[in-house]
Coordinates of C-alpha atoms in Angstrom, one line a residue:
M1 CA -23.1 50.9 63.5
K2 CA -25.8 51.9 61.1
I3 CA -23.3 53.3 58.6
C4 CA -21.3 50.0 58.6
S5 CA -24.5 48.0 58.1
F6 CA -25.5 50.1 55.2
Q7 CA -22.1 49.7 53.6
R8 CA -22.2 45.9 53.9
H9 CA -25.6 45.8 52.4
A10 CA -24.6 48.1 49.4
S11 CA -21.5 45.9 48.5
A12 CA -23.6 42.7 47.9
F13 CA -25.2 41.4 44.7
T14 CA -29.0 41.4 44.4
L15 CA -30.8 38.3 43.2
I16 CA -31.7 39.9 39.9
E17 CA -28.0 40.7 39.2
V18 CA -27.0 37.2 39.9
M19 CA -29.7 35.8 37.6
I20 CA -28.7 38.3 34.8
S21 CA -25.1 37.3 35.2
S22 CA -25.9 33.6 35.1
A23 CA -28.0 34.1 32.0
L24 CA -25.2 36.0 30.2
M25 CA -22.7 33.4 31.2
A26 CA -24.9 30.6 29.9
L27 CA -25.5 32.5 26.7
I28 CA -21.7 33.0 26.2
L29 CA -21.0 29.3 26.9
V30 CA -23.7 28.1 24.4
S31 CA -22.4 30.5 21.7
A32 CA -18.8 29.3 22.3
Y33 CA -19.9 25.7 22.0
L34 CA -21.9 26.3 18.8
C35 CA -18.8 28.1 17.2
L36 CA -16.5 25.2 18.3
N37 CA -18.9 22.6 17.0
A38 CA -19.2 24.5 13.7
G39 CA -15.4 24.6 13.4
F40 CA -15.1 20.8 14.0
S41 CA -17.9 20.2 11.4
A42 CA -16.2 22.4 8.9
Q43 CA -12.9 20.6 9.5
K44 CA -14.5 17.2 8.9
L45 CA -15.9 18.5 5.7
I46 CA -12.9 20.3 4.4
E47 CA -10.1 17.9 5.2
P48 CA -11.3 15.0 3.0
R49 CA -12.2 17.4 0.2
A50 CA -8.8 19.0 0.4
E51 CA -7.2 15.6 -0.1
I52 CA -9.5 15.0 -3.1
I53 CA -8.6 18.4 -4.6
Q54 CA -4.9 17.6 -4.2
N55 CA -5.2 14.1 -5.8
A56 CA -7.1 15.6 -8.7
R57 CA -4.6 18.3 -9.3
V58 CA -1.7 15.8 -9.3
A59 CA -3.7 13.5 -11.7
L60 CA -4.4 16.4 -14.1
A61 CA -0.8 17.6 -13.9
L62 CA 0.5 14.1 -14.9
M63 CA -1.9 13.7 -17.8
T64 CA -1.2 17.2 -19.0
A65 CA 2.6 16.8 -18.9
D66 CA 2.5 13.6 -20.9
L67 CA 0.0 15.0 -23.4
R68 CA 2.1 18.1 -24.1
A69 CA 4.9 15.9 -25.3
A70 CA 2.7 13.5 -27.2
C71 CA 4.0 12.0 -30.5
P72 CA 2.7 9.3 -32.9
L73 CA 2.0 6.0 -31.2
S74 CA 2.9 3.7 -34.1
K75 CA 3.1 3.5 -37.8
T76 CA -0.6 2.5 -38.1
D77 CA -2.1 4.6 -35.2
D78 CA -0.9 8.1 -34.3
F79 CA -3.4 8.8 -31.4
L80 CA -6.4 6.9 -30.2
G81 CA -9.1 8.3 -28.0
M82 CA -12.2 6.3 -27.3
T83 CA -15.4 7.4 -25.6
R84 CA -17.1 4.7 -23.5
T85 CA -19.2 4.1 -20.4
V86 CA -19.1 1.5 -17.7
G87 CA -22.6 1.3 -16.3
D88 CA -23.6 4.9 -15.4
I89 CA -20.0 6.0 -15.3
E90 CA -18.4 7.9 -18.2
A91 CA -15.0 6.2 -18.5
D92 CA -13.1 7.4 -21.6
N93 CA -9.6 6.1 -22.4
V94 CA -6.8 7.4 -24.5
D95 CA -3.7 5.7 -26.1
F96 CA -0.7 7.7 -27.4
A97 CA 3.1 7.9 -27.2
T98 CA 5.0 10.6 -25.3
H99 CA 8.6 12.0 -25.0
N100 CA 7.9 13.0 -21.4
Y101 CA 9.8 10.0 -20.0
T102 CA 13.2 9.6 -18.3
P103 CA 14.9 6.3 -19.1
H104 CA 15.6 4.1 -16.1
H105 CA 17.0 0.9 -17.6
A106 CA 19.1 -0.1 -20.5
R107 CA 17.6 -0.1 -24.1
E108 CA 15.2 2.6 -23.1
G109 CA 14.8 6.1 -24.6
D110 CA 12.6 9.1 -24.0
F111 CA 9.9 7.4 -26.2
C112 CA 7.1 5.8 -24.1
Q113 CA 3.8 4.3 -25.1
E114 CA 1.0 5.3 -22.7
S115 CA -2.6 4.6 -21.9
F116 CA -5.0 6.4 -19.4
Y117 CA -8.1 4.6 -18.4
L118 CA -10.5 3.9 -15.5
D119 CA -10.7 0.5 -13.7
K120 CA -13.1 -0.6 -11.0
D121 CA -12.1 -2.0 -7.6
L122 CA -14.3 -5.0 -7.0
E123 CA -14.0 -4.8 -3.2
T124 CA -14.9 -1.1 -2.7
G125 CA -16.9 -0.7 -5.9
Q126 CA -15.0 2.6 -6.7
F127 CA -13.1 3.5 -9.8
S128 CA -9.5 4.6 -10.0
L129 CA -7.5 6.4 -12.7
W130 CA -4.7 4.3 -14.1
R131 CA -1.7 5.0 -16.3
R132 CA 0.0 2.3 -18.4
R133 CA 3.6 3.0 -19.6
N134 CA 5.7 0.9 -21.9
P135 CA 9.1 2.5 -22.6
T136 CA 10.0 -0.1 -25.2
I137 CA 8.8 -0.1 -28.8
A138 CA 6.5 -3.1 -28.7
L139 CA 4.8 -4.8 -31.6
D140 CA 1.4 -4.2 -30.0
A141 CA 1.3 -0.5 -29.1
L142 CA -1.8 -1.0 -26.9
A143 CA -0.4 -3.7 -24.6
G144 CA 2.6 -4.4 -22.4
G145 CA 4.5 -2.3 -19.9
S146 CA 3.6 -1.5 -16.3
K147 CA 0.6 0.3 -14.8
E148 CA 0.3 2.6 -11.9
E149 CA -2.7 4.1 -10.0
I150 CA -3.0 7.8 -10.4
A151 CA -6.1 8.7 -8.4
K152 CA -8.7 6.9 -6.4
G153 CA -12.4 7.7 -6.0
V154 CA -13.0 8.8 -9.6
V155 CA -16.6 8.8 -10.7
G156 CA -16.0 9.9 -14.3
L157 CA -13.4 10.7 -17.0
K158 CA -14.4 12.6 -20.2
L159 CA -11.8 13.4 -22.9
E160 CA -12.4 15.7 -25.9
Y161 CA -10.1 16.4 -28.8
F162 CA -9.6 19.6 -30.8
D163 CA -8.4 19.6 -34.4
G164 CA -8.0 23.4 -34.7
L165 CA -11.7 23.9 -35.8
D166 CA -14.0 21.7 -33.6
W167 CA -14.1 19.4 -30.6
Y168 CA -14.6 15.7 -31.0
D169 CA -15.5 13.0 -28.4
S170 CA -13.3 10.4 -30.0
W171 CA -10.0 10.4 -32.0
G172 CA -8.5 7.8 -34.4
E173 CA -9.8 5.9 -37.4
V174 CA -13.0 4.0 -36.9
K175 CA -12.5 0.3 -37.5
A176 CA -15.4 -0.3 -39.8
S177 CA -16.0 -1.6 -43.3
G178 CA -18.1 -0.8 -46.3
K179 CA -20.3 2.3 -46.4
D180 CA -19.6 3.4 -42.8
Q181 CA -15.9 3.6 -43.4
N182 CA -16.2 5.5 -46.6
S183 CA -18.6 8.0 -45.0
T184 CA -16.3 8.9 -42.2
R185 CA -13.0 8.8 -44.0
E186 CA -12.9 12.5 -44.5
Q187 CA -13.3 13.5 -40.9
N188 CA -10.4 15.4 -39.4
N189 CA -10.3 13.3 -36.2
L190 CA -9.4 10.0 -37.9
S191 CA -5.7 10.5 -38.4
G192 CA -2.8 12.5 -37.0
L193 CA -2.6 14.1 -33.6
P194 CA -5.1 16.5 -32.1
E195 CA -4.0 20.0 -31.3
A196 CA -5.4 19.9 -27.8
V197 CA -7.2 17.5 -25.4
R198 CA -9.8 18.7 -22.9
I199 CA -9.8 16.6 -19.7
T200 CA -12.8 16.5 -17.4
L201 CA -12.2 14.6 -14.2
L202 CA -15.0 13.8 -11.8
M203 CA -14.1 12.9 -8.2
D204 CA -16.2 11.4 -5.5
S205 CA -17.2 14.0 -2.8
D206 CA -17.1 11.3 -0.1
P207 CA -14.6 8.6 -1.2
K208 CA -14.6 7.0 2.4
K209 CA -18.2 5.8 2.1
K210 CA -19.1 2.2 1.6
N211 CA -19.8 0.5 -1.7
P212 CA -21.9 2.8 -3.9
S213 CA -24.3 0.0 -4.6
T214 CA -25.2 -0.2 -0.9
A215 CA -25.4 3.6 -0.4
T216 CA -28.7 5.3 0.4
S217 CA -30.5 7.6 -2.0
E218 CA -29.4 10.6 0.1
E219 CA -25.7 9.7 -0.3
K220 CA -26.1 9.3 -4.0
L221 CA -27.6 12.8 -4.4
E222 CA -24.4 14.4 -3.3
P223 CA -22.8 15.8 -6.5
P224 CA -19.2 15.0 -7.4
L225 CA -16.3 17.4 -7.6
V226 CA -15.6 18.4 -11.2
F227 CA -12.0 19.4 -12.4
Q228 CA -11.2 20.4 -16.0
T229 CA -8.2 21.5 -17.9
V230 CA -7.0 21.7 -21.5
A231 CA -3.6 20.2 -22.6
R232 CA -2.1 21.5 -25.8
L233 CA 0.0 19.1 -27.8
N234 CA 3.2 21.0 -28.5
L235 CA 4.7 18.4 -30.9
V236 CA 1.7 18.5 -33.4
A237 CA 3.5 20.9 -35.8
A238 CA 6.6 18.8 -35.8
A239 CA 4.6 15.6 -36.6
Q240 CA 2.8 17.4 -39.4
N241 CA 6.1 18.6 -40.9
N242 CA 7.6 15.1 -40.8
S243 CA 4.5 13.7 -42.6
S244 CA 4.7 16.5 -45.2
F245 CA 8.4 15.9 -45.8
S246 CA 7.8 12.1 -46.3
G247 CA 5.0 12.9 -48.8
A248 CA 7.3 15.4 -50.6
G249 CA 9.9 12.6 -51.1
N250 CA 7.4 10.2 -52.5
L251 CA 8.6 9.0 -56.0
D252 CA 5.0 8.3 -57.1
N253 CA 4.3 12.0 -56.8
P254 CA 5.4 13.8 -60.0
S255 CA 5.3 17.2 -58.2
S256 CA 7.6 16.0 -55.5
P257 CA 10.9 17.9 -55.0
A258 CA 12.7 14.6 -55.4
Q259 CA 11.6 14.6 -59.1
I260 CA 12.9 18.1 -59.8
P261 CA 16.5 18.0 -61.3
V262 CA 19.2 19.9 -59.5
N263 CA 20.2 21.9 -62.7
G264 CA 16.6 22.8 -63.4
G265 CA 16.2 20.4 -66.4
N266 CA 19.0 21.8 -68.6
N267 CA 21.4 19.2 -70.1

């Protein structure tokens, strides 16, 4: 009887063992809860930003594809890029023509007049990136056509233009008169097409927040997501060759090949 009583006493848990086991179990449960909570927090942070990154990539891809096939916009303006700000937002815009267009209707070709610009939504107070496309040759190259929203939640668009030597904030002839026009007439960024365009797109880190004007100071301190790419204009050389050929055939130019007789001047 004493042996059996000793065996029953030896197979039980002591109070200290139960307390240690409970403490370890509580520690494991708390650690698991913290890990699970951190995973949910990371998911809430990553999911909206993943959507923002995808939207920015699509917008930059569309702009880059159109700029790579850019061509002269009209007889008076080849390429127009203007730097501007709307409030505290840098909202540059660009106007050009492109061959990156598939005709959808009759009397359309692969030539399309385009504009990229930012516009503000009055209800949400947020800016969106828009693209205007006009596949017909209009008298006013800066108007007409249809527009489509490329990306929402944009907080800035900066465009820079490369002429082969330097970068410029704007492109196209400055509409001025008198001394200002004469002083800027020799700049390389006043005519023709740029060789490349650098696009900097700033996206809101939290586009689902309320109107930015009603946001708190802590929400405004959150920095935007910055995306940048460089689009090289592949048709610049062809456009320059066409202009040189037209200048070579000018009858007012005595050195033009059109003035050289076929027989070398011998009668």
